[in-house]
Short mmCIF file of C-alpha atoms in Angstrom, two decimals:
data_model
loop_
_atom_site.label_atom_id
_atom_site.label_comp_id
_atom_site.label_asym_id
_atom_site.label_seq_id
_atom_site.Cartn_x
_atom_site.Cartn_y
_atom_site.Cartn_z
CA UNK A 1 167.82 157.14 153.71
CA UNK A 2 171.10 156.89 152.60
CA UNK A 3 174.16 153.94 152.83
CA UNK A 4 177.25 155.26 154.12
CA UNK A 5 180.82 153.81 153.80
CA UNK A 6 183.64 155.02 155.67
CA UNK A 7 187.22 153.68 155.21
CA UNK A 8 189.39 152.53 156.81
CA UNK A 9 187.21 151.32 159.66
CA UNK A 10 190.71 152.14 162.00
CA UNK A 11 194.03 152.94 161.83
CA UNK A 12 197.07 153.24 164.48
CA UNK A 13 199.50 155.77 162.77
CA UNK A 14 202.53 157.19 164.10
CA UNK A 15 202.66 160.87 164.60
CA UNK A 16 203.78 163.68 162.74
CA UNK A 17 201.84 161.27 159.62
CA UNK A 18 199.11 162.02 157.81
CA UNK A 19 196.00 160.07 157.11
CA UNK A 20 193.12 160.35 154.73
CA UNK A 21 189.58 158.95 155.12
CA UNK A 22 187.16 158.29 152.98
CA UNK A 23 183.47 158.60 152.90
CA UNK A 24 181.26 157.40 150.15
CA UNK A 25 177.56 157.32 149.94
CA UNK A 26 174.66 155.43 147.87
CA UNK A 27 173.11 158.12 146.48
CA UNK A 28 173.91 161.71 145.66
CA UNK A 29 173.83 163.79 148.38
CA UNK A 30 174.47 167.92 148.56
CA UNK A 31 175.78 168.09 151.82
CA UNK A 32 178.33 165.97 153.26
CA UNK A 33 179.33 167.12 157.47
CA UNK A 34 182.61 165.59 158.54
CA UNK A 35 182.72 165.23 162.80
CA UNK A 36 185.14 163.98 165.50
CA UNK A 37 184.05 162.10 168.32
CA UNK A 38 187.35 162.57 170.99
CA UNK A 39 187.33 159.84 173.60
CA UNK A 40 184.57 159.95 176.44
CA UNK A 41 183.18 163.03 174.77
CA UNK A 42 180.41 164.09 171.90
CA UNK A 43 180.47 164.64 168.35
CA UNK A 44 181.44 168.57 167.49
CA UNK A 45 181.14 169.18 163.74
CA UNK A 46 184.78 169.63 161.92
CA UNK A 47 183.26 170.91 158.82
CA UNK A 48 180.80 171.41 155.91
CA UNK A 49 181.27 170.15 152.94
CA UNK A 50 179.63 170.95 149.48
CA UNK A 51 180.30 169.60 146.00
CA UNK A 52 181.86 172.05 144.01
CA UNK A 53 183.21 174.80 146.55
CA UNK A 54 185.47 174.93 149.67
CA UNK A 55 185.20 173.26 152.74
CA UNK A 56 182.99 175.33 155.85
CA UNK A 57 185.62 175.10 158.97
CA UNK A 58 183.79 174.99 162.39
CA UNK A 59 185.50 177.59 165.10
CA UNK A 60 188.84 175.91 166.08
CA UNK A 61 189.22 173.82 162.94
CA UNK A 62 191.69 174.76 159.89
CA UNK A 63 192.07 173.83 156.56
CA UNK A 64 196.29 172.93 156.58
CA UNK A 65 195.18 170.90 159.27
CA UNK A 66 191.97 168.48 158.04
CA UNK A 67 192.17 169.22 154.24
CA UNK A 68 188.59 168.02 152.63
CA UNK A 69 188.01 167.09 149.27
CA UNK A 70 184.33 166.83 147.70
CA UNK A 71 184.61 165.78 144.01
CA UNK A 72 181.63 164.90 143.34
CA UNK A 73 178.24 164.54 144.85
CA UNK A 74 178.62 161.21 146.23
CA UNK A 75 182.67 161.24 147.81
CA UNK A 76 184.09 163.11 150.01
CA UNK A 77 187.49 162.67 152.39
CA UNK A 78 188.85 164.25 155.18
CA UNK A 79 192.69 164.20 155.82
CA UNK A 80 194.05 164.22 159.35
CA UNK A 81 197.41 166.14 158.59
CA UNK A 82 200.57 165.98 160.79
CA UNK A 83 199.04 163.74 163.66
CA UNK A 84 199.78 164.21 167.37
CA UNK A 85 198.03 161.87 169.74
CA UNK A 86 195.80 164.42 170.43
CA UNK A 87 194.05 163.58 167.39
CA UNK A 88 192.69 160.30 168.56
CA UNK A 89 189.45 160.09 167.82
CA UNK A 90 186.70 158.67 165.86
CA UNK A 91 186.35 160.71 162.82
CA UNK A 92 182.45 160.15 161.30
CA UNK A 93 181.21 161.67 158.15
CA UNK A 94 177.65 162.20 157.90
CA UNK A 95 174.88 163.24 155.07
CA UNK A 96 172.28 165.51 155.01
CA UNK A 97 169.32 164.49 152.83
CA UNK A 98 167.73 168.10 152.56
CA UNK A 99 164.08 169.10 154.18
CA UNK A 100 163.26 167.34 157.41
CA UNK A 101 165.35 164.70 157.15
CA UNK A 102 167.71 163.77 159.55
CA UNK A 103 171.65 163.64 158.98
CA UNK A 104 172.88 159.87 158.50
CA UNK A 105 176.18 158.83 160.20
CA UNK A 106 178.66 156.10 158.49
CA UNK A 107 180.37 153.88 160.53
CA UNK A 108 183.09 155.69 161.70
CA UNK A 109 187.10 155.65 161.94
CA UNK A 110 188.65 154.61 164.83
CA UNK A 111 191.96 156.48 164.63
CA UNK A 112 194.72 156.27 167.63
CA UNK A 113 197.84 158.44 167.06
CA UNK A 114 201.13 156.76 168.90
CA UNK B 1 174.34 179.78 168.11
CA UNK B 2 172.50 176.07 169.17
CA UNK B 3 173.16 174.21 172.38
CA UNK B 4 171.97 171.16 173.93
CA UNK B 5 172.60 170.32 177.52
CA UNK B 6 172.33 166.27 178.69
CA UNK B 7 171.50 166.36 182.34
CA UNK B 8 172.82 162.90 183.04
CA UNK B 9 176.15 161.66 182.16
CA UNK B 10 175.96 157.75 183.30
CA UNK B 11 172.95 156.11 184.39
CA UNK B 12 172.38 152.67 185.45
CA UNK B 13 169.38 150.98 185.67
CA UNK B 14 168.08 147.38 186.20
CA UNK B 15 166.02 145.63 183.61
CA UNK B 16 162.54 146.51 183.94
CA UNK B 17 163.13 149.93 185.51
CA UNK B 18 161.75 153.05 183.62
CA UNK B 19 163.68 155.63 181.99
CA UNK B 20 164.04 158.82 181.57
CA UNK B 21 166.84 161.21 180.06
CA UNK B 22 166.91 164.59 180.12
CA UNK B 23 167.60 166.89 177.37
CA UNK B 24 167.69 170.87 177.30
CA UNK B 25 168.49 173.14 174.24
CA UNK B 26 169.20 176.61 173.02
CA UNK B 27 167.89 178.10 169.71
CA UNK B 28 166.05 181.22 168.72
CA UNK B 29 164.02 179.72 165.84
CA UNK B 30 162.57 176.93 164.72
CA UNK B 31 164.48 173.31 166.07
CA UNK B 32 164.39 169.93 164.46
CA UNK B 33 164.92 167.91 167.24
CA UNK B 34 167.13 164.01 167.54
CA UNK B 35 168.00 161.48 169.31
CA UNK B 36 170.71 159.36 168.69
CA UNK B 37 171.86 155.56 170.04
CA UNK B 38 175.35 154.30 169.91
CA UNK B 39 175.45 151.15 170.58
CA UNK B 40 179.11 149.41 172.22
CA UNK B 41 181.27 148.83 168.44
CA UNK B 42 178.44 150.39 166.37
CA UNK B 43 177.99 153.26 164.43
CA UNK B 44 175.27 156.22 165.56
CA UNK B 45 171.55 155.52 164.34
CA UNK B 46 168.70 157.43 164.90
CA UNK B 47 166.62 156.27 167.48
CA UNK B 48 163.45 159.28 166.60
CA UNK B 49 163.47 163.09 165.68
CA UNK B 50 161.01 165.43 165.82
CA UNK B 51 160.31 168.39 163.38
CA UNK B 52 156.84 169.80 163.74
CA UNK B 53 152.86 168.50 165.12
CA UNK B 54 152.36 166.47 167.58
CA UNK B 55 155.20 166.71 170.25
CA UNK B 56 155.24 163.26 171.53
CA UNK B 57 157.20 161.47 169.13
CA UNK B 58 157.45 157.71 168.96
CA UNK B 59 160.32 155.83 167.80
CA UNK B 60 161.80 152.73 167.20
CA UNK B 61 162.29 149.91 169.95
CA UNK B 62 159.73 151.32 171.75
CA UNK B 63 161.09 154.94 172.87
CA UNK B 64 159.39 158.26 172.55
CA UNK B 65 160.43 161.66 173.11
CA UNK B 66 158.39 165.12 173.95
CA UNK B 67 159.02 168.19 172.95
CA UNK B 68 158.13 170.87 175.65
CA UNK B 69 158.68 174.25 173.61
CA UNK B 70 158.41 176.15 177.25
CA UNK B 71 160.88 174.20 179.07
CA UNK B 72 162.98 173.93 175.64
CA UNK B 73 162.96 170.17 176.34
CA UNK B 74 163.18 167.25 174.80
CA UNK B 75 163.34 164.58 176.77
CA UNK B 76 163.59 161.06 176.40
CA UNK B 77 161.77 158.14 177.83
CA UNK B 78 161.20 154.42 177.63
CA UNK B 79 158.75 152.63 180.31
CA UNK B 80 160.76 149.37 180.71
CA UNK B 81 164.38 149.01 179.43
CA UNK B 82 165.92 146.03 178.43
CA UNK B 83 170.14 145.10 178.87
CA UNK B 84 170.04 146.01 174.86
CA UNK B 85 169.16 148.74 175.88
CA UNK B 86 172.62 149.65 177.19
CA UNK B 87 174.49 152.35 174.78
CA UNK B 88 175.23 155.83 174.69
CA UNK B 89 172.07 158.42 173.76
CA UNK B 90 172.65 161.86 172.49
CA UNK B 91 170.41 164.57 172.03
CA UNK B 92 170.51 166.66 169.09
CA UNK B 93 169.45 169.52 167.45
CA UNK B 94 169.35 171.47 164.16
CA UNK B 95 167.55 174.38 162.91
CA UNK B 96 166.05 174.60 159.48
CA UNK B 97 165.72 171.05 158.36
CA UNK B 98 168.96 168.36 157.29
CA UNK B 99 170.88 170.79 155.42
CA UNK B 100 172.28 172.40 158.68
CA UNK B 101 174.81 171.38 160.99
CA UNK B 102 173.71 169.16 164.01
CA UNK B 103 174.91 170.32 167.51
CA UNK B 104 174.63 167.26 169.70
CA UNK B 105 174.95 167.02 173.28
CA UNK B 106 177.32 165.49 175.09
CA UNK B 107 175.84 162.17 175.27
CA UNK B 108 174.16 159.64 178.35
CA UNK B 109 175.94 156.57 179.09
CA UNK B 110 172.92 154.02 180.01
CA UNK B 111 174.39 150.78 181.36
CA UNK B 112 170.88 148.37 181.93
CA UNK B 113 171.89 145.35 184.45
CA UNK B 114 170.40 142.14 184.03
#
């Protein structure tokens, strides 16, 4: 398995703002998936992210918008750019150990846009 | 392209009572199958997954899932639910091991009354 820390835990920001999250694991890890959780409603993957090479967008998610960094095989962070309050959400990052092994979920950040 | 369909958005049940959530997906090949718990204020943990053999699957705090490859089902089931109990469960599903994206479902609200 695989620790997970997410930071900051929450955040209120004002909008047009921008925020950056981080995600950091225990152990080095290839892939790194970065997901929002909008109120009342599931998870839906934002993005892949791999050590060394771009960010993977999921179908209605940019780049200008949720920048991603992965420098090195244990860090990643996702940047909420420009906020509206439409971005409220819990942004979670998650790990994927390889094989069968399930994807492990950090904590999550509680961000609310006024 | 993976989908999972969660028959029941809310259910409420009163301590004792059985359960059982439904869980349909859509994927040509191979699945790895999850569910998910989210407790109120905590983060998403795995509650059991399923990846190959038998297809009832036992996992923690006494839950188990089958896997019904005709009925592309996966449905979860506990005989006797407790108030902890009470969190949100989603279904899951990836194909081709941790290294690919999870598509979850769009969650079950279980609210266990004393």
């Amino acid at each position: 398995s695989a620790v997970i820390s997410q930071k900051p835990s929450r955040d209120i920001c004002q909008r047009g703002t921008s925020l950056t999250i981080q995600c950091q694991v225990d152990s080095q890890v290839t892939m790194m998936f970065w997901y929002r959780q909008q109120p009342g409603q599931s998870l839906t993957l934002i993005a892949t992210a791999n050590q060394g090479s771009e960010a993977t967008y999921e179908s209605g998610f940019v780049i200008d918008k949720f920048p991603i960094s992965r420098p090195n095989l244990t860090f990643s962070t996702l940047t909420v750019s420009n906020m509206s309050p439409e971005d409220s959400s819990i942004y979670l990052c998650s790990v994927g150990l390889g094989g069968h092994q399930p994807q492990h979920f950090g904590d999550g950040t509680r961000l609310s846009i006024l | 392209a993976q989908s999972v369909s969660q028959h029941n958005h809310h259910v409420i049940l009163s301590e004792a009572a059985s359960l059982e959530l439904g869980c349909n997906y859509s994927y040509g090949g191979t699945v790895n199958l999850f569910w998910y718990v989210q407790y109120p204020g905590q983060h998403l943990q795995l509650l059991l997954k399923y990846f190959s053999g038998d297809p009832l699957v036992k996992g923690i705090k006494g839950f188990e899932a089958e896997f019904i490859k005709s009925k592309f089902s996966f449905n979860l089931r506990k005989p006797s639910v407790q108030w902890s109990d009470t969190a949100e469960y989603f279904c899951a599903v990836n194909g081709g091991g941790g290294y690919q994206k999870v598509t979850f479902g769009t969650g079950t609200k279980l609210q266990v009354i004393p």
